PDB file of C-alpha atoms and ligand atoms in Angstrom:
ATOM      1  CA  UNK N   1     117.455  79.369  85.213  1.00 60.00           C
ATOM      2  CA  UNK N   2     114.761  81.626  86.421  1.00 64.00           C
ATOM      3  CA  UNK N   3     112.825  83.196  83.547  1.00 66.00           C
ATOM      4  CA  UNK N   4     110.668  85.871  83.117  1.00 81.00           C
ATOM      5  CA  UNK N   5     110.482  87.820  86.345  1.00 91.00           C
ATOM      6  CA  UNK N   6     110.548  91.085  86.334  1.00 94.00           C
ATOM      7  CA  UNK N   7     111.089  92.839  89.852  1.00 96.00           C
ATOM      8  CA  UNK N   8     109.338  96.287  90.311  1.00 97.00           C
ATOM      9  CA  UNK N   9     111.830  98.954  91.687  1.00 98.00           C
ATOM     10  CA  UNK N  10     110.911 101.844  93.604  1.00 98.00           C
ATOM     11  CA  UNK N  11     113.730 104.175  94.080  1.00 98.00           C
ATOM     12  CA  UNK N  12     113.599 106.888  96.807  1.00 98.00           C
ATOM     13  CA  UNK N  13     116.398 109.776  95.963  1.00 98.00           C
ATOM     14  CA  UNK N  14     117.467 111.278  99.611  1.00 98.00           C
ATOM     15  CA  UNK N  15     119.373 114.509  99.064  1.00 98.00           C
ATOM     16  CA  UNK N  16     120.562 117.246 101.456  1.00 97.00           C
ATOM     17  CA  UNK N  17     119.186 119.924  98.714  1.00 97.00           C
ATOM     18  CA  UNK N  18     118.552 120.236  94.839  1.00 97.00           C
ATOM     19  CA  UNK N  19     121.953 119.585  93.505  1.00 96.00           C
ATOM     20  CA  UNK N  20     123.484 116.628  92.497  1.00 94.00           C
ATOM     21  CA  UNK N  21     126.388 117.262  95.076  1.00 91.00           C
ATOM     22  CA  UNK N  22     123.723 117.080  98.000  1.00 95.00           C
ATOM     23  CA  UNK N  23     122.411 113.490  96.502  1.00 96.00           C
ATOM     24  CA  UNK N  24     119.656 114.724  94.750  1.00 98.00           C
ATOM     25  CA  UNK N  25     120.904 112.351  91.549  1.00 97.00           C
ATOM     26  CA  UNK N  26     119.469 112.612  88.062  1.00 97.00           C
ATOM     27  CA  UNK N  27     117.047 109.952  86.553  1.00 98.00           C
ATOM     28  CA  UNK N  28     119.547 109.176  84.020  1.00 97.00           C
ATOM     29  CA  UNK N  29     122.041 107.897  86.740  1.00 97.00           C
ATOM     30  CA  UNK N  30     119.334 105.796  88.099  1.00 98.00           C
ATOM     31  CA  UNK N  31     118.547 104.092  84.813  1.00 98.00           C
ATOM     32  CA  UNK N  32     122.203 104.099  84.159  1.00 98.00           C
ATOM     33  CA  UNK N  33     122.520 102.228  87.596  1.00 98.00           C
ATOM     34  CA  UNK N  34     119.153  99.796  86.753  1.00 98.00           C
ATOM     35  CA  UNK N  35     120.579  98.541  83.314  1.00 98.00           C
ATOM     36  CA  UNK N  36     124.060  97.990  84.634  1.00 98.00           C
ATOM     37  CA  UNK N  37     121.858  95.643  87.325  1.00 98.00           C
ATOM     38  CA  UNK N  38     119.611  94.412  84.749  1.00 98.00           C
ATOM     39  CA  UNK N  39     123.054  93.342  82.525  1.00 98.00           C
ATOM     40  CA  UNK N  40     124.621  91.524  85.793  1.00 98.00           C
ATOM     41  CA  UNK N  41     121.419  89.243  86.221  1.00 97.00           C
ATOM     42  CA  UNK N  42     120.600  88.972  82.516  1.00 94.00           C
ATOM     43  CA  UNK N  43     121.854  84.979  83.140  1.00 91.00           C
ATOM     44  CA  UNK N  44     119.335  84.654  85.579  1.00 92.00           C
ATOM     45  CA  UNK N  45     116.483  85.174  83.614  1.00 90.00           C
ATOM     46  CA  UNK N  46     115.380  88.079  86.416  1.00 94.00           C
ATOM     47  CA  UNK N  47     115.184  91.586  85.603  1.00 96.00           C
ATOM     48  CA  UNK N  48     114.582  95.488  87.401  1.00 98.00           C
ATOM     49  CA  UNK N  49     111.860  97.731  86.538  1.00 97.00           C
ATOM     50  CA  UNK N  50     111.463 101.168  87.840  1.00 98.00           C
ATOM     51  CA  UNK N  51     108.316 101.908  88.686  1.00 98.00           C
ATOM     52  CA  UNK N  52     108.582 105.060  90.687  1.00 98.00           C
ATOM     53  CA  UNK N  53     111.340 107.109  91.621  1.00 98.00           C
ATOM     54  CA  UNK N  54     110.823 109.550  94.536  1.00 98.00           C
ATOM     55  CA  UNK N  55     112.831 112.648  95.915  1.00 98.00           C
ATOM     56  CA  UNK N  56     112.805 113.808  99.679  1.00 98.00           C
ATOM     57  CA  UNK N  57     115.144 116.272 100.749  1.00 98.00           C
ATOM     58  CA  UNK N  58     115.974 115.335 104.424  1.00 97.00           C
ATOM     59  CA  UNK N  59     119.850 115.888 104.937  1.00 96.00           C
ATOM     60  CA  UNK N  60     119.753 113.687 109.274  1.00 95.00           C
ATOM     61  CA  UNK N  61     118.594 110.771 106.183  1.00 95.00           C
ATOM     62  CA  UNK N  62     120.858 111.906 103.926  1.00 95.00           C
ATOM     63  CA  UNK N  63     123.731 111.957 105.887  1.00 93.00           C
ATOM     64  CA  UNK N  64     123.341 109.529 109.032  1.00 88.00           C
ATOM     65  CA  UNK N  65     121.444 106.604 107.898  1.00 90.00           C
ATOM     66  CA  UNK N  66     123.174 104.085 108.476  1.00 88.00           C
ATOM     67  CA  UNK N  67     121.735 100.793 109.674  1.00 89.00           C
ATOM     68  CA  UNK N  68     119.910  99.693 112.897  1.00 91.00           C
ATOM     69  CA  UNK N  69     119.604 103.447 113.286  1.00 92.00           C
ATOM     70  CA  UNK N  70     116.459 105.451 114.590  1.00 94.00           C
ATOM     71  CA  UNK N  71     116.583 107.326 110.781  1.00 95.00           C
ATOM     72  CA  UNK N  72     116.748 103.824 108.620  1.00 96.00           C
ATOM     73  CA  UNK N  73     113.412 102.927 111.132  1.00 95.00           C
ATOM     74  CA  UNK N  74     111.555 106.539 109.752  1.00 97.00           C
ATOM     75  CA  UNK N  75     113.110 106.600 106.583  1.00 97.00           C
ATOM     76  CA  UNK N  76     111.669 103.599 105.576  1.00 97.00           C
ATOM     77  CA  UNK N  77     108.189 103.741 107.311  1.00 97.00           C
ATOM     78  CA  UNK N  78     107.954 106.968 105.815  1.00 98.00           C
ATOM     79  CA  UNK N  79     108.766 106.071 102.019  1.00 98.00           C
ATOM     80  CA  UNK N  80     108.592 101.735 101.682  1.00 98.00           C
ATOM     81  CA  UNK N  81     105.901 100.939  98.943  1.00 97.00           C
ATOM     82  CA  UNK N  82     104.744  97.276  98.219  1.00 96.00           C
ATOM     83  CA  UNK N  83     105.464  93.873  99.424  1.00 96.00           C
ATOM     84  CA  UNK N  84     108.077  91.300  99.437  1.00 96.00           C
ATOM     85  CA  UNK N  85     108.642  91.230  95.785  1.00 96.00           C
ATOM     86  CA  UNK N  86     108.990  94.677  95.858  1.00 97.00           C
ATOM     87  CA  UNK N  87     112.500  96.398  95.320  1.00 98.00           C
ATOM     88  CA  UNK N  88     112.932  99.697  97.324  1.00 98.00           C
ATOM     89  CA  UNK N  89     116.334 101.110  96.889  1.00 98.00           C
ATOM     90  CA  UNK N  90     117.313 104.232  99.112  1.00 98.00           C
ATOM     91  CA  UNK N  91     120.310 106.481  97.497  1.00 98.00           C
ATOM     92  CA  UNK N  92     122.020 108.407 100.861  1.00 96.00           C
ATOM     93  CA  UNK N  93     125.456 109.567 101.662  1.00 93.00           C
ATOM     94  CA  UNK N  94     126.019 107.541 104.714  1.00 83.00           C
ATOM     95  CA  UNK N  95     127.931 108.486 107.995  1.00 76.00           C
ATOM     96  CA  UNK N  96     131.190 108.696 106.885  1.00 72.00           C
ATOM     97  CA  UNK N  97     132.909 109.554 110.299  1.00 70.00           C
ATOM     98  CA  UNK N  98     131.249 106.527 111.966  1.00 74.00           C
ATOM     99  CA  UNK N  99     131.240 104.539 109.096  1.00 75.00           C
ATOM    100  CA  UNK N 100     134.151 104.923 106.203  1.00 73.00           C
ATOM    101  CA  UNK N 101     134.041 103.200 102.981  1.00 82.00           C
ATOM    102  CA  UNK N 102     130.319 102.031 103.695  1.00 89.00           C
ATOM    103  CA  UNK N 103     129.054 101.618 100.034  1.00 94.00           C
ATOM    104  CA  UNK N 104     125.423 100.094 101.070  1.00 96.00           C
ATOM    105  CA  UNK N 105     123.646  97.609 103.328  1.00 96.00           C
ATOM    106  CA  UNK N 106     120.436  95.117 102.017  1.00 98.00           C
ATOM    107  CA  UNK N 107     117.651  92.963 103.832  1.00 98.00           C
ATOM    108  CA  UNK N 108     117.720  89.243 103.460  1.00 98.00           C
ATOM    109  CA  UNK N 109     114.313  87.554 102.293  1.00 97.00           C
ATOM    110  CA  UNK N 110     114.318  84.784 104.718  1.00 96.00           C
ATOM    111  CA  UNK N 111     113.950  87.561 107.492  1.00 95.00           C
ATOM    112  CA  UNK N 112     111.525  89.971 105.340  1.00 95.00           C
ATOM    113  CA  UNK N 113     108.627  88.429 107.297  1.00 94.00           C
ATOM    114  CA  UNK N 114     110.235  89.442 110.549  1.00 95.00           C
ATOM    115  CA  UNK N 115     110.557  93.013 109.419  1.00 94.00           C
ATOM    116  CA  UNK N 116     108.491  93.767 106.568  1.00 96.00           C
ATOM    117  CA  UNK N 117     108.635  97.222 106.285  1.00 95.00           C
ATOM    118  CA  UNK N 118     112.274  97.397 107.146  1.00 96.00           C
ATOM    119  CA  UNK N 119     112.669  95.218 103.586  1.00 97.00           C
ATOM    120  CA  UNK N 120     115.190  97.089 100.815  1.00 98.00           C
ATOM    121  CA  UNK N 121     118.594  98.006  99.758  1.00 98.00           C
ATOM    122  CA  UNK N 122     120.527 101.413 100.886  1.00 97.00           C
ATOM    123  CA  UNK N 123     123.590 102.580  99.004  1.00 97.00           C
ATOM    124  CA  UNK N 124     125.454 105.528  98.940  1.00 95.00           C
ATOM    125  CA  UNK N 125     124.581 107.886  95.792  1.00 95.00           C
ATOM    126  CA  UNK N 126     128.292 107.929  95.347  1.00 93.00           C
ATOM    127  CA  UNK N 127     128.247 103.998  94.086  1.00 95.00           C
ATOM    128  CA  UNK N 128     126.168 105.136  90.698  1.00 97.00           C
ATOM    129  CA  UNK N 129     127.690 104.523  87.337  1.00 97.00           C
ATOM    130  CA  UNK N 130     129.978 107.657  87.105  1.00 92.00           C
ATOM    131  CA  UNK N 131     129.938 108.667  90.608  1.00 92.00           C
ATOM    132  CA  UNK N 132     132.407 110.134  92.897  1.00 89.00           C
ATOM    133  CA  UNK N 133     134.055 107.055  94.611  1.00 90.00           C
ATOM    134  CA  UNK N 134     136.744 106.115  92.704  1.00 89.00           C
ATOM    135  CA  UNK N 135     136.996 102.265  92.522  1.00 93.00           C
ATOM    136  CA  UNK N 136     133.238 101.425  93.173  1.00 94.00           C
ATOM    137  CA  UNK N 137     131.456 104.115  90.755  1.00 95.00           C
ATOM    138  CA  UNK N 138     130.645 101.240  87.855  1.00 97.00           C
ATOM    139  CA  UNK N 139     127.289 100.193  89.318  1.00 98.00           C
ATOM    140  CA  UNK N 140     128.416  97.287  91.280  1.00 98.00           C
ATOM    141  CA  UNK N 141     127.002  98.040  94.462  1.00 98.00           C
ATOM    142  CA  UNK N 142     123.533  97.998  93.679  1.00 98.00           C
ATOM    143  CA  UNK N 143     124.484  94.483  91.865  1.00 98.00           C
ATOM    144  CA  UNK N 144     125.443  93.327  95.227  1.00 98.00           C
ATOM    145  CA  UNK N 145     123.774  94.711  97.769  1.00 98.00           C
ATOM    146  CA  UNK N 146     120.394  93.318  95.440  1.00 98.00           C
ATOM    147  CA  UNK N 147     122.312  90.065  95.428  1.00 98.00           C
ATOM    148  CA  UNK N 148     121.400  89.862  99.534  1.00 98.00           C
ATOM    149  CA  UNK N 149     117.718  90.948  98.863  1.00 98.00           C
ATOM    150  CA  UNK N 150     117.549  87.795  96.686  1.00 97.00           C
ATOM    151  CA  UNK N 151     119.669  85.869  99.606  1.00 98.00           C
ATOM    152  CA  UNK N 152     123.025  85.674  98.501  1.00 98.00           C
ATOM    153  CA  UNK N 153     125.989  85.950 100.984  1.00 98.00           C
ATOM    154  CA  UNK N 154     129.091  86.951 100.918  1.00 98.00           C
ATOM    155  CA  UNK N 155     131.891  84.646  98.966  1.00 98.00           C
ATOM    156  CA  UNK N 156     133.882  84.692 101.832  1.00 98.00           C
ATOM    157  CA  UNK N 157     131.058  84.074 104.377  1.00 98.00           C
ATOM    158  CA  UNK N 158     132.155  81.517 107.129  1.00 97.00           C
ATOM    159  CA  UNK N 159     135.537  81.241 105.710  1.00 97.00           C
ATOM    160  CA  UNK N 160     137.630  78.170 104.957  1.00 98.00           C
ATOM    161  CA  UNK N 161     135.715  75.696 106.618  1.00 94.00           C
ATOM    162  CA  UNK N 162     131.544  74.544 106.665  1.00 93.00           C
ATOM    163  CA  UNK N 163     129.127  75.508 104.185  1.00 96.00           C
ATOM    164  CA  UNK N 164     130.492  79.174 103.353  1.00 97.00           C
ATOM    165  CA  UNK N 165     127.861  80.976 101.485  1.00 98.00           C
ATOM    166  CA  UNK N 166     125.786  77.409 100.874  1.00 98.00           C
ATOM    167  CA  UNK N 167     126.754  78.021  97.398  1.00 98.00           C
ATOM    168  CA  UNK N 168     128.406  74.924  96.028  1.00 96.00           C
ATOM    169  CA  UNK N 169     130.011  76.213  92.903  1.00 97.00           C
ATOM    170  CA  UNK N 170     132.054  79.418  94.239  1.00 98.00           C
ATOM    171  CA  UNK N 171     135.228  78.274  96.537  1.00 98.00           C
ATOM    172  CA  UNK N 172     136.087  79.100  99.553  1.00 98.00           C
ATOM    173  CA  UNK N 173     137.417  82.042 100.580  1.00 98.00           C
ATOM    174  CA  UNK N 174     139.323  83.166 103.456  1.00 98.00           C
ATOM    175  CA  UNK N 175     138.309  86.706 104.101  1.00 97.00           C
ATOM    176  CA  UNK N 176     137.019  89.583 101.683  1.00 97.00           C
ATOM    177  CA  UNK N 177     139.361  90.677  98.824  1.00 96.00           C
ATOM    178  CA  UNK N 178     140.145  94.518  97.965  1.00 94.00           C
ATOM    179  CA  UNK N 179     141.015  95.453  94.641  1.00 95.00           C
ATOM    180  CA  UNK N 180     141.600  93.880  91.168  1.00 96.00           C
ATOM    181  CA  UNK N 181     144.542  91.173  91.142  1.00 92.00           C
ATOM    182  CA  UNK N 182     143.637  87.828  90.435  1.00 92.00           C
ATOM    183  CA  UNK N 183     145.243  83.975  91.692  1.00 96.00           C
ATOM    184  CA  UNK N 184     144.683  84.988  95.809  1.00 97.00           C
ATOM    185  CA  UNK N 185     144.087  81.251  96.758  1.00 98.00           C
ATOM    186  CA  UNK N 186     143.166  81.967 100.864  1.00 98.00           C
ATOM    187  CA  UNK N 187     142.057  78.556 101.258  1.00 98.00           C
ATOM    188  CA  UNK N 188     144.627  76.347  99.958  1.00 97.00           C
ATOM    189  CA  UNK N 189     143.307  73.145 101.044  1.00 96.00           C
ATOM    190  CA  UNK N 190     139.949  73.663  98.949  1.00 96.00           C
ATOM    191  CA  UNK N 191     139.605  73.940  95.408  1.00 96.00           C
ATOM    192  CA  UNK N 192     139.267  76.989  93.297  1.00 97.00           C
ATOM    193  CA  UNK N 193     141.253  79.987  93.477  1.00 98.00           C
ATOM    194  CA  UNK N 194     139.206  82.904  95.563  1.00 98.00           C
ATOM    195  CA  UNK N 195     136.700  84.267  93.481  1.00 98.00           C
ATOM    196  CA  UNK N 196     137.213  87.585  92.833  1.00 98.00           C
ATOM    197  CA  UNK N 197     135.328  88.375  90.173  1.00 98.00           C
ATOM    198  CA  UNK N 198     132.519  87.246  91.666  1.00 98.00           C
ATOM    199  CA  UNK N 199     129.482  90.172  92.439  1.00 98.00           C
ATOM    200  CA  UNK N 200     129.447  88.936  95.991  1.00 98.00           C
ATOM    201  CA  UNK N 201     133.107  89.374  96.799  1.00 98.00           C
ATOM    202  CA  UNK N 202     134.059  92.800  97.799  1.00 97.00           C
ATOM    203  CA  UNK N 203     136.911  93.641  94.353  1.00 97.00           C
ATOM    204  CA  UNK N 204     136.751  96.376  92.237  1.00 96.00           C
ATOM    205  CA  UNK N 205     133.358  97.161  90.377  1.00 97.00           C
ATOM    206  CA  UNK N 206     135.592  97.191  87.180  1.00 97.00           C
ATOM    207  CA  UNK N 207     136.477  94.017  88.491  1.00 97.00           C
ATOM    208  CA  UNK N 208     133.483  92.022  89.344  1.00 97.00           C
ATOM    209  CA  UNK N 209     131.872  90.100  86.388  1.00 98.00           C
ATOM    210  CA  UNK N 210     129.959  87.008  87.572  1.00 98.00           C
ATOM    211  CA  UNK N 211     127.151  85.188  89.284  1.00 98.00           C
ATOM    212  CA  UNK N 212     127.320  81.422  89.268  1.00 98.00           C
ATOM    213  CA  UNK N 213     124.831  78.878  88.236  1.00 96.00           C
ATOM    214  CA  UNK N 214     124.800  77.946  92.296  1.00 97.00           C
ATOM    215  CA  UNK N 215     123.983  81.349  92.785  1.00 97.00           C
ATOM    216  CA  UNK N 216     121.292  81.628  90.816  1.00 96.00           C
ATOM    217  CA  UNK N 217     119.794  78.193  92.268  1.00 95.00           C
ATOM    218  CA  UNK N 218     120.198  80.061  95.513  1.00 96.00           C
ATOM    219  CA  UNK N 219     118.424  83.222  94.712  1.00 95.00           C
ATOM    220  CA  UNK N 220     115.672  81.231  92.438  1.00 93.00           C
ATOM    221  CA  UNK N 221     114.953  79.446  95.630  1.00 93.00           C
ATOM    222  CA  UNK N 222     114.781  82.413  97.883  1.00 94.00           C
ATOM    223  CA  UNK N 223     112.653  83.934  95.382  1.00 93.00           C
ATOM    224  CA  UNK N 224     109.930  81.342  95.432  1.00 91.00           C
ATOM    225  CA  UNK N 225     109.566  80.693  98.900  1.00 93.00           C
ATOM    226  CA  UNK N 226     110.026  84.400 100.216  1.00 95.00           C
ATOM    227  CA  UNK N 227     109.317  86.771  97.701  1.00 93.00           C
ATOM    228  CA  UNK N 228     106.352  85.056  96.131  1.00 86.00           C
ATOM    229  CA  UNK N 229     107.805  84.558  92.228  1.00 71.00           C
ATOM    230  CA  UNK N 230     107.739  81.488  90.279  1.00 50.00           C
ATOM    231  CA  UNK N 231     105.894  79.690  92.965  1.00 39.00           C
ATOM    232  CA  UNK N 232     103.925  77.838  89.793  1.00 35.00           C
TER     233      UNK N 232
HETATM  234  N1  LIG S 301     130.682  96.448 101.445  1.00 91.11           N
HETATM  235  C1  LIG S 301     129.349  96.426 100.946  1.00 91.11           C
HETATM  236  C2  LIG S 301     128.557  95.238 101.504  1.00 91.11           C
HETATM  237  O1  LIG S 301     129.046  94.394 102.190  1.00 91.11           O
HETATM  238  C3  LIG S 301     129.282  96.488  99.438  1.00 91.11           C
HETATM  239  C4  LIG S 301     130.453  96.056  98.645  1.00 91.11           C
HETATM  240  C5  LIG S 301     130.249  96.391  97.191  1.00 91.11           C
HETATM  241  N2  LIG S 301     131.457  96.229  96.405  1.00 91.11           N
HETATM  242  C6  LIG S 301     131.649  96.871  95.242  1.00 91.11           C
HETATM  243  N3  LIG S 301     132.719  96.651  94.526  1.00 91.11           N
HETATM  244  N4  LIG S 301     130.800  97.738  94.812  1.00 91.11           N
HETATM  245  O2  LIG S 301     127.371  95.056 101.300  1.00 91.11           O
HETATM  246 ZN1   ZN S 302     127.682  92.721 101.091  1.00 91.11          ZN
HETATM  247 CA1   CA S 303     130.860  78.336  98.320  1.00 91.11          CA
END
C-alpha cells in the first residue's frame, strides 16, 4: 500500500553504566529489535533503517524518564537528530515505582508540529527481542509504540461506540486485552470478535501478528501529510 519508504532510525542507548544490566544494550539487540519491526510492517511497503545508534550513560534518564517529565524535556533536546520523518527511539528503564508495567510511550504526527523536538518513541530496554520481561520480550513494543509515531491508536480507543481508532476494518473493542486467549467479543453488538492479535492491542508479543489494510491507509495518510513521505 505504501511502497518504498524507508524511515531513518536513530537510536539513543540510555544506560545507568557499561553493562547490559544497567541498559547499556548490545547492537545486536537493536538490529534484532529493527528487523522484528521491519518484518511487522513488511505489508506496508515501509521499512527502518538505523542510521546512528548513540550511548549516554545518565542513570536520573535511565531510570525516571517517564513522560511529561522535566528528564524526557532534556533527554530529548539533548540527543533528538532530524525532522519529522525522522525515527528517534530512546531505550530506558522507566520508573517502575511510579509507573509498573510501563513498556514505552510514542509521539503522534498530527501533533509533531506542536512539539518538534519532543517527536520519538521511548521503550524500556527490557521490551528487546530476548529481554528480561517475560511476556513482552519478542520485539512488539517497538512495533507498537512506532505504530503511534505513524498515527495509529489503540484498538480499543473510544470503546464500543463512535469512530474507535477511525480504523474501519479492526472492530470494536471494549477495553485493552492482557494476554494470549482468543474469541473475547467486548462489544457484542458490533461485528468482529476483539482483535487481539492486532499490534495495537495490548496481548502478548508472542501473540500479536497483524496490521490491517485500514491501518495501513491510516498510517500512509499520516505519513504524507505529517511526516513528509510519498507526498508525490
Ligand atoms: N502499553 C504500551 C502502550 O500503550 C505498550 C504496549 C505494548 N504491548 C506489547 N505486547 N508489547 O503504548
Ligand atoms: Zn500504546
Ligand atoms: Ca475500528
Amino acid at each position: 500500500p505504501f511502497p518504498g519508504v524507508v524511515i531513518p532510525v536513530y537510536w539513543h542507548v540510555i544506560n545507568a553504566g557499561p553493562d547490559v544490566s544497567d541498559g547499556n544494550i548490545r547492537d545486536c539487540e537493536i538490529v534484532a529489535n529493527i528487523n522484528v519491526m521491519n518484518n511487522d510492517y513488511a505489508g506496508s511497503g515501509i521499512q527502518f533503517s538505523i542510521k546512528n545508534i548513540t550511548r549516554t550513560t545518565n542513570a536520573k534518564w535511565f531510570h525516571s524518564v517517564d513522560q511529561g517529565t522535566t528528564y524526557e524535556t532534556a533527554m530529548k533536546r539533548t540527543l533528538r537528530v532530524g525532522g519529522a520523518d525522522t525515527l528517534n527511539i530512546y531505550t530506558v528503564a522507566f520508573d517502575e515505582i511510579e509507573n509498573p508495567g510501563l513498556l514505552g510511550y510514542a509521539t503522534f504526527p498530527m501533533y509533531y508540529e506542536d512539539a518538534p523536538q519532543d517527536d520519538g518513541v521511548v521503550i524500556s530496554h527490557l521490551t528487546l527481542p530476548g529481554g528480561a520481561l517475560p511476556r513482552y520480550n519478542g520485539g512488539r513494543t517497538l512495533t507498537h509504540e512506532t505504530g503511534h509515531w505513524l498515527g495509529l491508536y489503540h484498538t480499543f480507543q473510544g470503546g464500543c461506540d463512535g469512530p474507535g481508532d477511525f480504523v474501519d476494518d479492526t472492530p470494536a473493542e471494549a477495553s485493552a486485552f492482557s494476554g494470549c486467549m482468543k474469541g473475547r467479543d467486548s462489544c457484542p453488538q458490533d461485528p468482529g470478535l476483539d482483535p487481539i492479535s492486532n499490534y495495537m492491542d495490548y496481548s502478548d508479543d508472542a501473540c500479536m501478528n497483524q496490521f490491517t489494510p485500514g491501518q495501513w491507509d491510516r498510517i500512509a495518510a499520516a505519513m504524507s501529510l505529517f511526516r513528509g513521505a510519498g507526498a508525490t
